[in-house]
Amino acid sequence: MVLDTFENLLQGPIPESICEIAALRYLNLGRNGFNGRIPNCIDQLTELKTFIIRDNFMEAISSLFSLFRNSSPFFIGLSSSGVTVETDQSLFHFSFLPEYLGLRSCNLRGKIPAFISNLTQLAFLDLANNNLTGTIPSWLFQLPKLSFLDLSHNNLQGVVPPSLQLHLNLLFPMLKLASNNLQGPIPLLPKNVDILNLSQNNFSTLRFNSELPCQLNNVLLKNVDLSNNSLSGKVTSSLGNCKSLISLNLASNNLSGSLPIELAFAENLSSLRVDDNHFHGPFPNFIHHLKNLEILNLGNNQFEGKIPSSIGELWNLRILVLKSNSFYNLIPTEITHLQELQFMDFSNYQFTGPIPKNLGGLKTIIHQPKKGFLLGYMVELIYIGIELEMMSKGMEHELDFVFSYHTGIDLSSNYLEGKIPSEMGLLQGLYMLNLSHNRFSGEILVKSPRVSAT
């Protein structure tokens, strides 16, 4: 028996009459407006195999084990339901063996619950957005079927176990430990992982094995996010082994040296972020080989010299951020070849000369987009988004999610001169334009929505 009301506008308490459906095996009440308590009689549904109540407005406390005293569901989804979940170890019973356990935003406190070590069938575990403390126990990576683990946005601390292991029981094996207080070296990567997010911690050392496990057991490493840590030293050339890599984010660390030319072999790379580090040297020459690149952010580093004309060969580029480096000379006219470009930031350089003409080549921002799509990478239930800083009316805005209508050009704080090209007036889809702190002369003929040309 199936009862599925997922993603409707139902409100009020969950009726206890549900418990009268003795043969109920699948119950999905997710993404509604239910409130109140979970009926205690749920434990009478002895045939229940799937219980989903995620994304509601429930209240009070529910004992995880009391809900399923007389059943053994394999799929339990309580994430963001509003319920505070208790996991009293003394009430645990060994028939409780779910394969999917979603307890995101369930007000869990204390250490990672020890009962999880007994869940030998568990493939998916989401404990994100709670108040978990202490260290990550090594037994967590000894679960024989675990393929998806999300512990992000907690208060976990200490050193991560030196070797991590995931398995192949889900389509997209994923490990997310972001936004904790973890420290020490980056652990050896799991052999089976599609998405890796260790951002916003205090990791200090890149301790990769000599060859990253980019393609083992038919699993392809696609997303690596190590941003907002305390990583120092140089970037390992072994990243070039990851031909399947779609997104690499090393932003906001203390990395230095030059980017390894072996990254040219990561031919599927769509997003490369290394902003807010100490990289130096000329514009990385290997980048023109990355024909699938859509997002490139080299901002706030120490790159120098000229921006090569080959930048105009990145036909798919949508976001280009090169601000606050030591590039000089003219803005390359080949920029106008990037028909998909929707945002470029060349602020705080030493650029001289005029703004390139023929900006009508920037076709994405000629017309106001009717509707925008979200930039990023969608994997099953998890979205890997793109972040962007945009200056508008003298205020800096941080965008956690970037849509196609977030368009902009920032050429501020350079030595640009001459007249502002009349082609700027063609860019009717432009959300933000900042030409301030330059040496322009003549009339401002720009009609774009948000313009600063001080």
Short mmCIF file of C-alpha atoms in Angstrom, two decimals:
data_model
loop_
_atom_site.label_atom_id
_atom_site.label_comp_id
_atom_site.label_asym_id
_atom_site.label_seq_id
_atom_site.Cartn_x
_atom_site.Cartn_y
_atom_site.Cartn_z
CA MET A 1 0.00 0.00 0.00
CA VAL A 2 1.32 3.45 -1.00
CA LEU A 3 0.39 6.93 0.28
CA ASP A 4 2.30 9.74 -1.44
CA THR A 5 1.43 13.44 -0.92
CA PHE A 6 4.90 14.75 -1.73
CA GLU A 7 5.23 18.46 -2.58
CA ASN A 8 1.67 19.71 -2.14
CA LEU A 9 0.14 22.45 0.00
CA LEU A 10 -1.25 20.22 2.76
CA GLN A 11 -1.29 21.81 6.21
CA GLY A 12 -2.20 21.03 9.79
CA PRO A 13 -1.34 17.97 11.88
CA ILE A 14 -0.77 14.55 10.40
CA PRO A 15 -4.05 12.66 10.89
CA GLU A 16 -3.79 9.59 13.13
CA SER A 17 -6.16 7.83 10.76
CA ILE A 18 -3.06 7.08 8.65
CA CYS A 19 -2.19 4.45 11.22
CA GLU A 20 -5.37 2.54 10.36
CA ILE A 21 -3.88 1.57 6.99
CA ALA A 22 -2.32 -1.61 8.33
CA ALA A 23 -0.80 -2.63 4.99
CA LEU A 24 0.92 0.73 4.42
CA ARG A 25 4.45 0.18 3.14
CA TYR A 26 5.31 3.54 1.52
CA LEU A 27 4.43 6.84 3.26
CA ASN A 28 5.73 10.10 1.75
CA LEU A 29 4.44 13.35 3.31
CA GLY A 30 7.47 15.44 2.34
CA ARG A 31 7.48 19.10 1.28
CA ASN A 32 4.11 20.17 2.64
CA GLY A 33 2.99 22.38 5.51
CA PHE A 34 2.35 19.74 8.14
CA ASN A 35 2.85 20.78 11.76
CA GLY A 36 2.38 19.39 15.23
CA ARG A 37 3.72 16.04 16.38
CA ILE A 38 4.40 12.85 14.50
CA PRO A 39 1.59 10.52 15.63
CA ASN A 40 2.84 7.95 18.14
CA CYS A 41 0.75 5.33 16.39
CA ILE A 42 3.20 5.26 13.46
CA ASP A 43 4.89 2.40 15.31
CA GLN A 44 1.77 0.30 14.61
CA LEU A 45 2.54 0.24 10.87
CA THR A 46 4.40 -3.05 10.94
CA GLU A 47 4.78 -3.24 7.14
CA LEU A 48 6.28 0.25 6.76
CA LYS A 49 9.38 0.30 4.56
CA THR A 50 9.59 3.97 3.51
CA PHE A 51 8.84 6.92 5.80
CA ILE A 52 9.46 10.45 4.47
CA ILE A 53 8.39 13.61 6.28
CA ARG A 54 11.22 15.92 5.22
CA ASP A 55 10.72 19.66 4.62
CA ASN A 56 7.69 20.33 6.83
CA PHE A 57 7.00 22.39 9.95
CA MET A 58 6.66 19.68 12.57
CA GLU A 59 7.52 20.36 16.19
CA ALA A 60 8.49 18.75 19.48
CA ILE A 61 10.70 15.75 20.07
CA SER A 62 10.43 12.31 18.54
CA SER A 63 12.41 9.22 19.48
CA LEU A 64 13.83 7.71 16.33
CA PHE A 65 13.68 4.17 17.65
CA SER A 66 10.22 4.47 19.22
CA LEU A 67 8.77 5.48 15.83
CA PHE A 68 9.86 2.18 14.33
CA ARG A 69 9.63 -0.27 17.24
CA ASN A 70 7.48 -2.66 15.25
CA SER A 71 8.76 -2.04 11.74
CA SER A 72 12.08 -2.07 9.92
CA PRO A 73 12.00 0.61 7.19
CA PHE A 74 14.90 0.81 4.79
CA PHE A 75 14.25 4.49 3.87
CA ILE A 76 13.85 7.14 6.61
CA GLY A 77 13.72 10.81 5.64
CA LEU A 78 13.25 13.25 8.54
CA SER A 79 15.55 16.00 7.22
CA SER A 80 14.38 19.59 7.77
CA SER A 81 11.04 18.36 9.07
CA GLY A 82 11.13 20.61 12.15
CA VAL A 83 11.33 17.60 14.46
CA THR A 84 14.01 17.37 17.12
CA VAL A 85 15.15 13.77 16.93
CA GLU A 86 16.33 11.79 19.95
CA THR A 87 18.65 8.83 19.43
CA ASP A 88 18.81 7.17 22.85
CA GLN A 89 21.28 4.31 22.48
CA SER A 90 19.48 2.29 25.17
CA LEU A 91 16.36 2.13 22.97
CA PHE A 92 18.20 0.89 19.89
CA HIS A 93 17.03 -2.47 18.56
CA PHE A 94 19.02 -4.56 16.12
CA SER A 95 16.15 -4.88 13.64
CA PHE A 96 16.67 -1.16 12.89
CA LEU A 97 18.75 -1.45 9.71
CA PRO A 98 17.86 1.36 7.28
CA GLU A 99 19.69 1.80 3.99
CA TYR A 100 18.84 5.52 3.80
CA LEU A 101 18.86 7.73 6.91
CA GLY A 102 18.25 11.47 6.48
CA LEU A 103 18.54 13.47 9.72
CA ARG A 104 19.66 16.82 8.33
CA SER A 105 18.57 19.79 10.49
CA CYS A 106 17.05 17.61 13.23
CA ASN A 107 18.73 19.38 16.19
CA LEU A 108 21.06 16.48 16.93
CA ARG A 109 23.56 17.27 19.68
CA GLY A 110 26.67 15.71 21.11
CA LYS A 111 28.89 13.20 19.37
CA ILE A 112 27.99 11.32 16.21
CA PRO A 113 25.52 8.71 17.55
CA ALA A 114 27.25 5.43 18.32
CA PHE A 115 24.29 3.30 17.17
CA ILE A 116 25.21 4.15 13.56
CA SER A 117 28.18 1.78 13.87
CA ASN A 118 25.64 -1.09 13.91
CA LEU A 119 23.88 -0.04 10.68
CA THR A 120 25.51 -2.55 8.38
CA GLN A 121 23.05 -1.90 5.52
CA LEU A 122 23.45 1.89 5.55
CA ALA A 123 24.33 3.41 2.16
CA PHE A 124 23.12 7.03 2.62
CA LEU A 125 23.70 9.06 5.81
CA ASP A 126 22.90 12.78 6.06
CA LEU A 127 23.64 14.42 9.45
CA ALA A 128 24.32 17.92 8.11
CA ASN A 129 23.13 21.16 9.72
CA ASN A 130 23.02 19.87 13.27
CA ASN A 131 25.01 20.62 16.45
CA LEU A 132 27.26 17.59 16.44
CA THR A 133 30.57 17.94 18.29
CA GLY A 134 33.67 15.87 18.93
CA THR A 135 35.76 14.04 16.38
CA ILE A 136 34.75 11.93 13.40
CA PRO A 137 35.06 8.28 14.54
CA SER A 138 37.06 5.94 12.34
CA TRP A 139 34.31 3.28 12.55
CA LEU A 140 32.13 5.51 10.37
CA PHE A 141 34.29 4.64 7.36
CA GLN A 142 34.17 0.95 8.18
CA LEU A 143 30.46 0.63 7.44
CA PRO A 144 30.39 -1.96 4.65
CA LYS A 145 27.91 -0.23 2.32
CA LEU A 146 28.24 3.52 3.05
CA SER A 147 28.30 5.48 -0.21
CA PHE A 148 26.99 8.94 0.76
CA LEU A 149 28.08 10.82 3.90
CA ASP A 150 27.22 14.44 4.70
CA LEU A 151 28.45 15.84 8.02
CA SER A 152 28.70 19.45 6.86
CA HIS A 153 27.63 22.45 8.93
CA ASN A 154 28.26 20.99 12.38
CA ASN A 155 30.85 21.69 15.08
CA LEU A 156 33.02 18.66 14.52
CA GLN A 157 36.70 19.10 15.26
CA GLY A 158 40.02 17.34 15.40
CA VAL A 159 41.87 15.38 12.75
CA VAL A 160 39.99 13.35 10.15
CA PRO A 161 40.85 9.62 10.03
CA PRO A 162 43.90 9.32 7.75
CA SER A 163 42.21 6.99 5.29
CA LEU A 164 38.60 7.31 4.17
CA GLN A 165 36.55 4.66 2.44
CA LEU A 166 33.24 4.79 0.60
CA HIS A 167 31.51 2.11 -1.42
CA LEU A 168 29.58 1.74 -4.65
CA ASN A 169 26.01 1.22 -3.50
CA LEU A 170 24.68 4.51 -4.89
CA LEU A 171 24.98 6.14 -8.29
CA PHE A 172 26.91 9.17 -6.97
CA PRO A 173 29.21 8.33 -4.02
CA MET A 174 29.70 11.58 -2.10
CA LEU A 175 31.65 12.86 0.92
CA LYS A 176 30.84 16.26 2.44
CA LEU A 177 32.59 17.47 5.61
CA ALA A 178 32.30 21.20 4.88
CA SER A 179 31.85 23.96 7.47
CA ASN A 180 33.25 22.30 10.58
CA ASN A 181 36.40 22.86 12.64
CA LEU A 182 38.42 19.99 11.24
CA GLN A 183 42.16 20.41 11.02
CA GLY A 184 45.42 18.75 10.13
CA PRO A 185 46.28 17.30 6.73
CA ILE A 186 43.77 16.49 4.02
CA PRO A 187 43.15 12.75 4.38
CA LEU A 188 43.87 10.27 1.65
CA LEU A 189 40.90 10.42 -0.68
CA PRO A 190 38.40 7.57 -0.84
CA LYS A 191 38.82 5.28 -3.82
CA ASN A 192 35.11 5.56 -4.56
CA VAL A 193 33.94 9.17 -4.51
CA ASP A 194 32.18 11.32 -7.09
CA ILE A 195 31.81 14.52 -5.06
CA LEU A 196 34.31 15.65 -2.41
CA ASN A 197 33.64 18.78 -0.33
CA LEU A 198 36.02 19.57 2.54
CA SER A 199 35.64 23.35 2.35
CA GLN A 200 35.44 25.81 5.25
CA ASN A 201 37.55 23.93 7.75
CA ASN A 202 41.10 24.40 9.06
CA PHE A 203 42.93 21.80 7.00
CA SER A 204 46.55 22.81 6.61
CA THR A 205 48.28 20.34 4.32
CA LEU A 206 47.57 18.72 0.98
CA ARG A 207 48.38 15.06 1.59
CA PHE A 208 47.34 13.47 -1.66
CA ASN A 209 48.68 10.13 -2.71
CA SER A 210 50.92 10.23 -5.76
CA GLU A 211 48.06 9.47 -8.12
CA LEU A 212 44.60 10.63 -7.19
CA PRO A 213 41.95 7.91 -7.42
CA CYS A 214 40.21 9.70 -10.26
CA GLN A 215 38.90 6.63 -12.01
CA LEU A 216 38.77 3.48 -9.97
CA ASN A 217 36.01 0.88 -10.00
CA ASN A 218 34.19 2.86 -12.70
CA VAL A 219 33.74 5.88 -10.38
CA LEU A 220 34.87 9.23 -11.74
CA LEU A 221 35.96 12.03 -9.43
CA LYS A 222 33.93 14.99 -10.67
CA ASN A 223 33.86 17.69 -7.97
CA VAL A 224 36.60 18.65 -5.50
CA ASP A 225 36.04 21.57 -3.13
CA LEU A 226 38.88 22.34 -0.69
CA SER A 227 38.15 26.06 -0.44
CA ASN A 228 38.29 28.18 2.72
CA ASN A 229 40.89 26.18 4.59
CA SER A 230 44.47 26.94 5.65
CA LEU A 231 46.16 24.92 2.94
CA SER A 232 49.66 26.01 2.03
CA GLY A 233 52.36 24.93 -0.37
CA LYS A 234 52.03 24.06 -4.04
CA VAL A 235 49.23 22.29 -5.88
CA THR A 236 50.03 18.70 -6.75
CA SER A 237 50.44 17.87 -10.42
CA SER A 238 48.46 14.66 -9.87
CA LEU A 239 45.27 16.67 -10.30
CA GLY A 240 46.00 16.41 -14.00
CA ASN A 241 45.13 12.71 -13.77
CA CYS A 242 41.51 13.64 -13.16
CA LYS A 243 40.22 13.78 -16.72
CA SER A 244 36.67 13.40 -15.39
CA LEU A 245 36.96 16.45 -13.10
CA ILE A 246 34.15 18.95 -13.67
CA SER A 247 34.73 21.40 -10.81
CA LEU A 248 37.88 22.23 -8.84
CA ASN A 249 37.68 24.82 -6.06
CA LEU A 250 40.87 25.72 -4.15
CA ALA A 251 39.80 29.28 -3.31
CA SER A 252 40.65 31.11 -0.08
CA ASN A 253 43.72 29.22 1.08
CA ASN A 254 47.44 30.03 1.37
CA LEU A 255 48.54 28.11 -1.70
CA SER A 256 51.48 29.47 -3.68
CA GLY A 257 53.69 28.78 -6.66
CA SER A 258 52.25 28.25 -10.12
CA LEU A 259 49.32 26.12 -11.20
CA PRO A 260 50.53 22.75 -12.56
CA ILE A 261 50.44 22.54 -16.33
CA GLU A 262 49.14 18.98 -15.95
CA LEU A 263 45.69 20.49 -15.30
CA ALA A 264 45.47 20.78 -19.09
CA PHE A 265 44.65 17.05 -19.09
CA ALA A 266 41.53 17.67 -16.99
CA GLU A 267 39.78 18.31 -20.28
CA ASN A 268 36.24 18.09 -18.85
CA LEU A 269 36.84 20.88 -16.34
CA SER A 270 33.89 23.29 -16.30
CA SER A 271 34.73 25.35 -13.21
CA LEU A 272 38.18 26.34 -11.94
CA ARG A 273 38.44 28.52 -8.82
CA VAL A 274 41.80 29.36 -7.28
CA ASP A 275 40.99 32.91 -6.10
CA ASP A 276 42.30 34.38 -2.85
CA ASN A 277 45.63 32.56 -2.73
CA HIS A 278 49.27 33.47 -3.43
CA PHE A 279 49.73 32.00 -6.89
CA HIS A 280 52.16 33.88 -9.10
CA GLY A 281 53.74 33.85 -12.52
CA PRO A 282 52.20 34.56 -15.93
CA PHE A 283 48.65 33.79 -16.92
CA PRO A 284 48.47 29.96 -16.82
CA ASN A 285 49.07 28.92 -20.41
CA PHE A 286 47.34 25.55 -20.08
CA ILE A 287 43.94 27.18 -19.58
CA HIS A 288 43.33 27.66 -23.30
CA HIS A 289 43.21 23.84 -23.59
CA LEU A 290 40.17 23.69 -21.28
CA LYS A 291 37.52 24.17 -23.96
CA ASN A 292 34.65 23.16 -21.63
CA LEU A 293 35.47 25.86 -19.08
CA GLU A 294 32.45 27.92 -18.00
CA ILE A 295 33.74 29.50 -14.77
CA LEU A 296 37.30 30.78 -14.32
CA ASN A 297 38.28 32.70 -11.19
CA LEU A 298 41.95 33.65 -10.69
CA GLY A 299 41.17 36.74 -8.64
CA ASN A 300 43.23 38.07 -5.72
CA ASN A 301 46.52 36.39 -6.54
CA GLN A 302 49.87 37.59 -7.87
CA PHE A 303 49.63 36.62 -11.53
CA GLU A 304 51.35 39.07 -13.82
CA GLY A 305 52.11 39.92 -17.41
CA LYS A 306 49.64 40.01 -20.28
CA ILE A 307 46.34 38.23 -20.60
CA PRO A 308 46.88 36.10 -23.73
CA SER A 309 44.71 36.46 -26.80
CA SER A 310 43.87 32.76 -26.48
CA ILE A 311 41.37 33.74 -23.77
CA GLY A 312 39.00 34.37 -26.67
CA GLU A 313 39.06 30.65 -27.55
CA LEU A 314 37.17 29.62 -24.41
CA TRP A 315 33.86 29.56 -26.24
CA ASN A 316 31.81 28.29 -23.30
CA LEU A 317 33.10 30.77 -20.72
CA ARG A 318 30.30 32.43 -18.72
CA ILE A 319 32.12 33.88 -15.68
CA LEU A 320 35.63 35.34 -15.87
CA VAL A 321 37.15 36.85 -12.71
CA LEU A 322 40.77 38.06 -12.92
CA LYS A 323 40.59 40.96 -10.46
CA SER A 324 43.37 42.11 -8.14
CA ASN A 325 46.37 40.62 -9.91
CA SER A 326 49.29 42.31 -11.64
CA PHE A 327 48.21 41.97 -15.25
CA TYR A 328 49.00 45.02 -17.33
CA ASN A 329 48.81 46.51 -20.80
CA LEU A 330 45.57 46.49 -22.80
CA ILE A 331 42.42 44.48 -22.26
CA PRO A 332 42.62 41.87 -25.05
CA THR A 333 40.07 42.54 -27.78
CA GLU A 334 39.54 38.78 -28.07
CA ILE A 335 37.31 39.10 -24.99
CA THR A 336 34.59 40.19 -27.38
CA HIS A 337 34.62 36.71 -28.97
CA LEU A 338 33.14 35.15 -25.83
CA GLN A 339 29.51 35.03 -26.84
CA GLU A 340 28.40 33.16 -23.70
CA LEU A 341 30.16 35.52 -21.27
CA GLN A 342 27.78 36.99 -18.69
CA PHE A 343 30.17 38.34 -16.04
CA MET A 344 33.75 39.59 -16.18
CA ASP A 345 35.76 41.29 -13.46
CA PHE A 346 39.05 42.95 -14.44
CA SER A 347 39.13 45.40 -11.54
CA ASN A 348 42.24 46.52 -9.63
CA TYR A 349 44.82 45.98 -12.36
CA GLN A 350 47.20 48.23 -14.21
CA PHE A 351 45.29 48.16 -17.49
CA THR A 352 45.78 51.13 -19.78
CA GLY A 353 44.23 52.26 -23.03
CA PRO A 354 40.61 52.15 -24.15
CA ILE A 355 37.83 49.65 -23.52
CA PRO A 356 37.64 47.23 -26.46
CA LYS A 357 34.98 48.04 -29.00
CA ASN A 358 32.67 45.49 -30.63
CA LEU A 359 31.19 44.56 -27.28
CA GLY A 360 28.13 43.53 -29.24
CA GLY A 361 29.87 40.17 -29.46
CA LEU A 362 28.84 39.55 -25.87
CA LYS A 363 25.51 38.17 -27.03
CA THR A 364 24.47 36.79 -23.66
CA ILE A 365 24.06 40.29 -22.21
CA ILE A 366 22.74 42.15 -25.25
CA HIS A 367 19.15 41.27 -24.35
CA GLN A 368 17.52 41.03 -20.95
CA PRO A 369 17.08 37.30 -20.28
CA LYS A 370 13.45 36.25 -19.94
CA LYS A 371 14.24 33.56 -17.40
CA GLY A 372 17.46 32.41 -15.86
CA PHE A 373 18.88 29.01 -15.17
CA LEU A 374 21.02 28.16 -12.19
CA LEU A 375 24.73 27.77 -12.84
CA GLY A 376 26.34 24.78 -11.22
CA TYR A 377 26.20 21.03 -11.12
CA MET A 378 23.15 19.00 -10.13
CA VAL A 379 23.76 15.55 -8.73
CA GLU A 380 20.78 13.57 -7.50
CA LEU A 381 19.53 15.48 -4.42
CA ILE A 382 22.61 17.67 -3.94
CA TYR A 383 23.35 20.92 -5.78
CA ILE A 384 26.95 22.06 -6.22
CA GLY A 385 26.54 25.79 -6.78
CA ILE A 386 28.66 28.69 -8.00
CA GLU A 387 29.49 31.64 -5.76
CA LEU A 388 30.21 35.14 -7.02
CA GLU A 389 31.02 38.57 -5.60
CA MET A 390 29.38 41.43 -7.46
CA MET A 391 29.78 45.17 -6.85
CA SER A 392 26.63 47.23 -7.29
CA LYS A 393 26.04 50.86 -6.27
CA GLY A 394 29.19 50.88 -4.19
CA MET A 395 28.13 47.78 -2.24
CA GLU A 396 29.65 44.35 -2.61
CA HIS A 397 27.13 41.53 -2.78
CA GLU A 398 27.98 37.88 -2.28
CA LEU A 399 25.83 35.56 -4.36
CA ASP A 400 25.57 32.00 -3.10
CA PHE A 401 23.60 31.00 -6.18
CA VAL A 402 24.33 32.46 -9.59
CA PHE A 403 21.65 32.60 -12.29
CA SER A 404 22.03 33.47 -15.95
CA TYR A 405 20.57 36.94 -15.29
CA HIS A 406 23.43 37.85 -12.92
CA THR A 407 25.37 39.71 -15.58
CA GLY A 408 28.06 42.30 -15.05
CA ILE A 409 31.27 44.03 -16.16
CA ASP A 410 33.71 45.44 -13.61
CA LEU A 411 36.68 47.40 -14.98
CA SER A 412 37.11 49.68 -11.97
CA SER A 413 40.40 50.90 -10.49
CA ASN A 414 42.56 50.75 -13.60
CA TYR A 415 44.17 53.35 -15.89
CA LEU A 416 41.70 53.04 -18.72
CA GLU A 417 41.14 56.18 -20.76
CA GLY A 418 39.33 57.62 -23.72
CA LYS A 419 35.60 57.55 -24.29
CA ILE A 420 33.24 54.90 -23.01
CA PRO A 421 32.29 52.95 -26.16
CA SER A 422 28.78 53.54 -27.41
CA GLU A 423 28.51 49.75 -27.77
CA MET A 424 27.96 49.66 -24.02
CA GLY A 425 24.49 50.97 -24.71
CA LEU A 426 23.71 47.76 -26.62
CA LEU A 427 24.12 45.62 -23.51
CA GLN A 428 20.53 45.87 -22.34
CA GLY A 429 20.83 42.63 -20.38
CA LEU A 430 23.57 44.07 -18.18
CA TYR A 431 22.73 43.89 -14.48
CA MET A 432 25.84 45.70 -13.20
CA LEU A 433 28.51 47.92 -14.80
CA ASN A 434 31.37 49.43 -12.80
CA LEU A 435 33.84 51.71 -14.61
CA SER A 436 34.81 53.81 -11.60
CA HIS A 437 38.34 55.05 -10.78
CA ASN A 438 39.67 55.26 -14.32
CA ARG A 439 40.59 58.15 -16.66
CA PHE A 440 37.63 58.25 -19.01
CA SER A 441 36.60 61.47 -20.68
CA GLY A 442 33.64 62.74 -22.64
CA GLU A 443 29.97 61.96 -22.22
CA ILE A 444 28.63 58.79 -20.62
CA LEU A 445 26.41 57.19 -23.22
CA VAL A 446 25.64 54.02 -21.31
CA LYS A 447 21.99 53.08 -20.69
CA SER A 448 22.56 49.88 -18.76
CA PRO A 449 20.62 49.45 -15.50
CA ARG A 450 23.23 49.80 -12.77
CA VAL A 451 26.16 51.92 -13.86
CA SER A 452 29.06 53.37 -11.88
CA ALA A 453 31.59 55.31 -13.92
CA THR A 454 33.05 57.65 -11.34
#
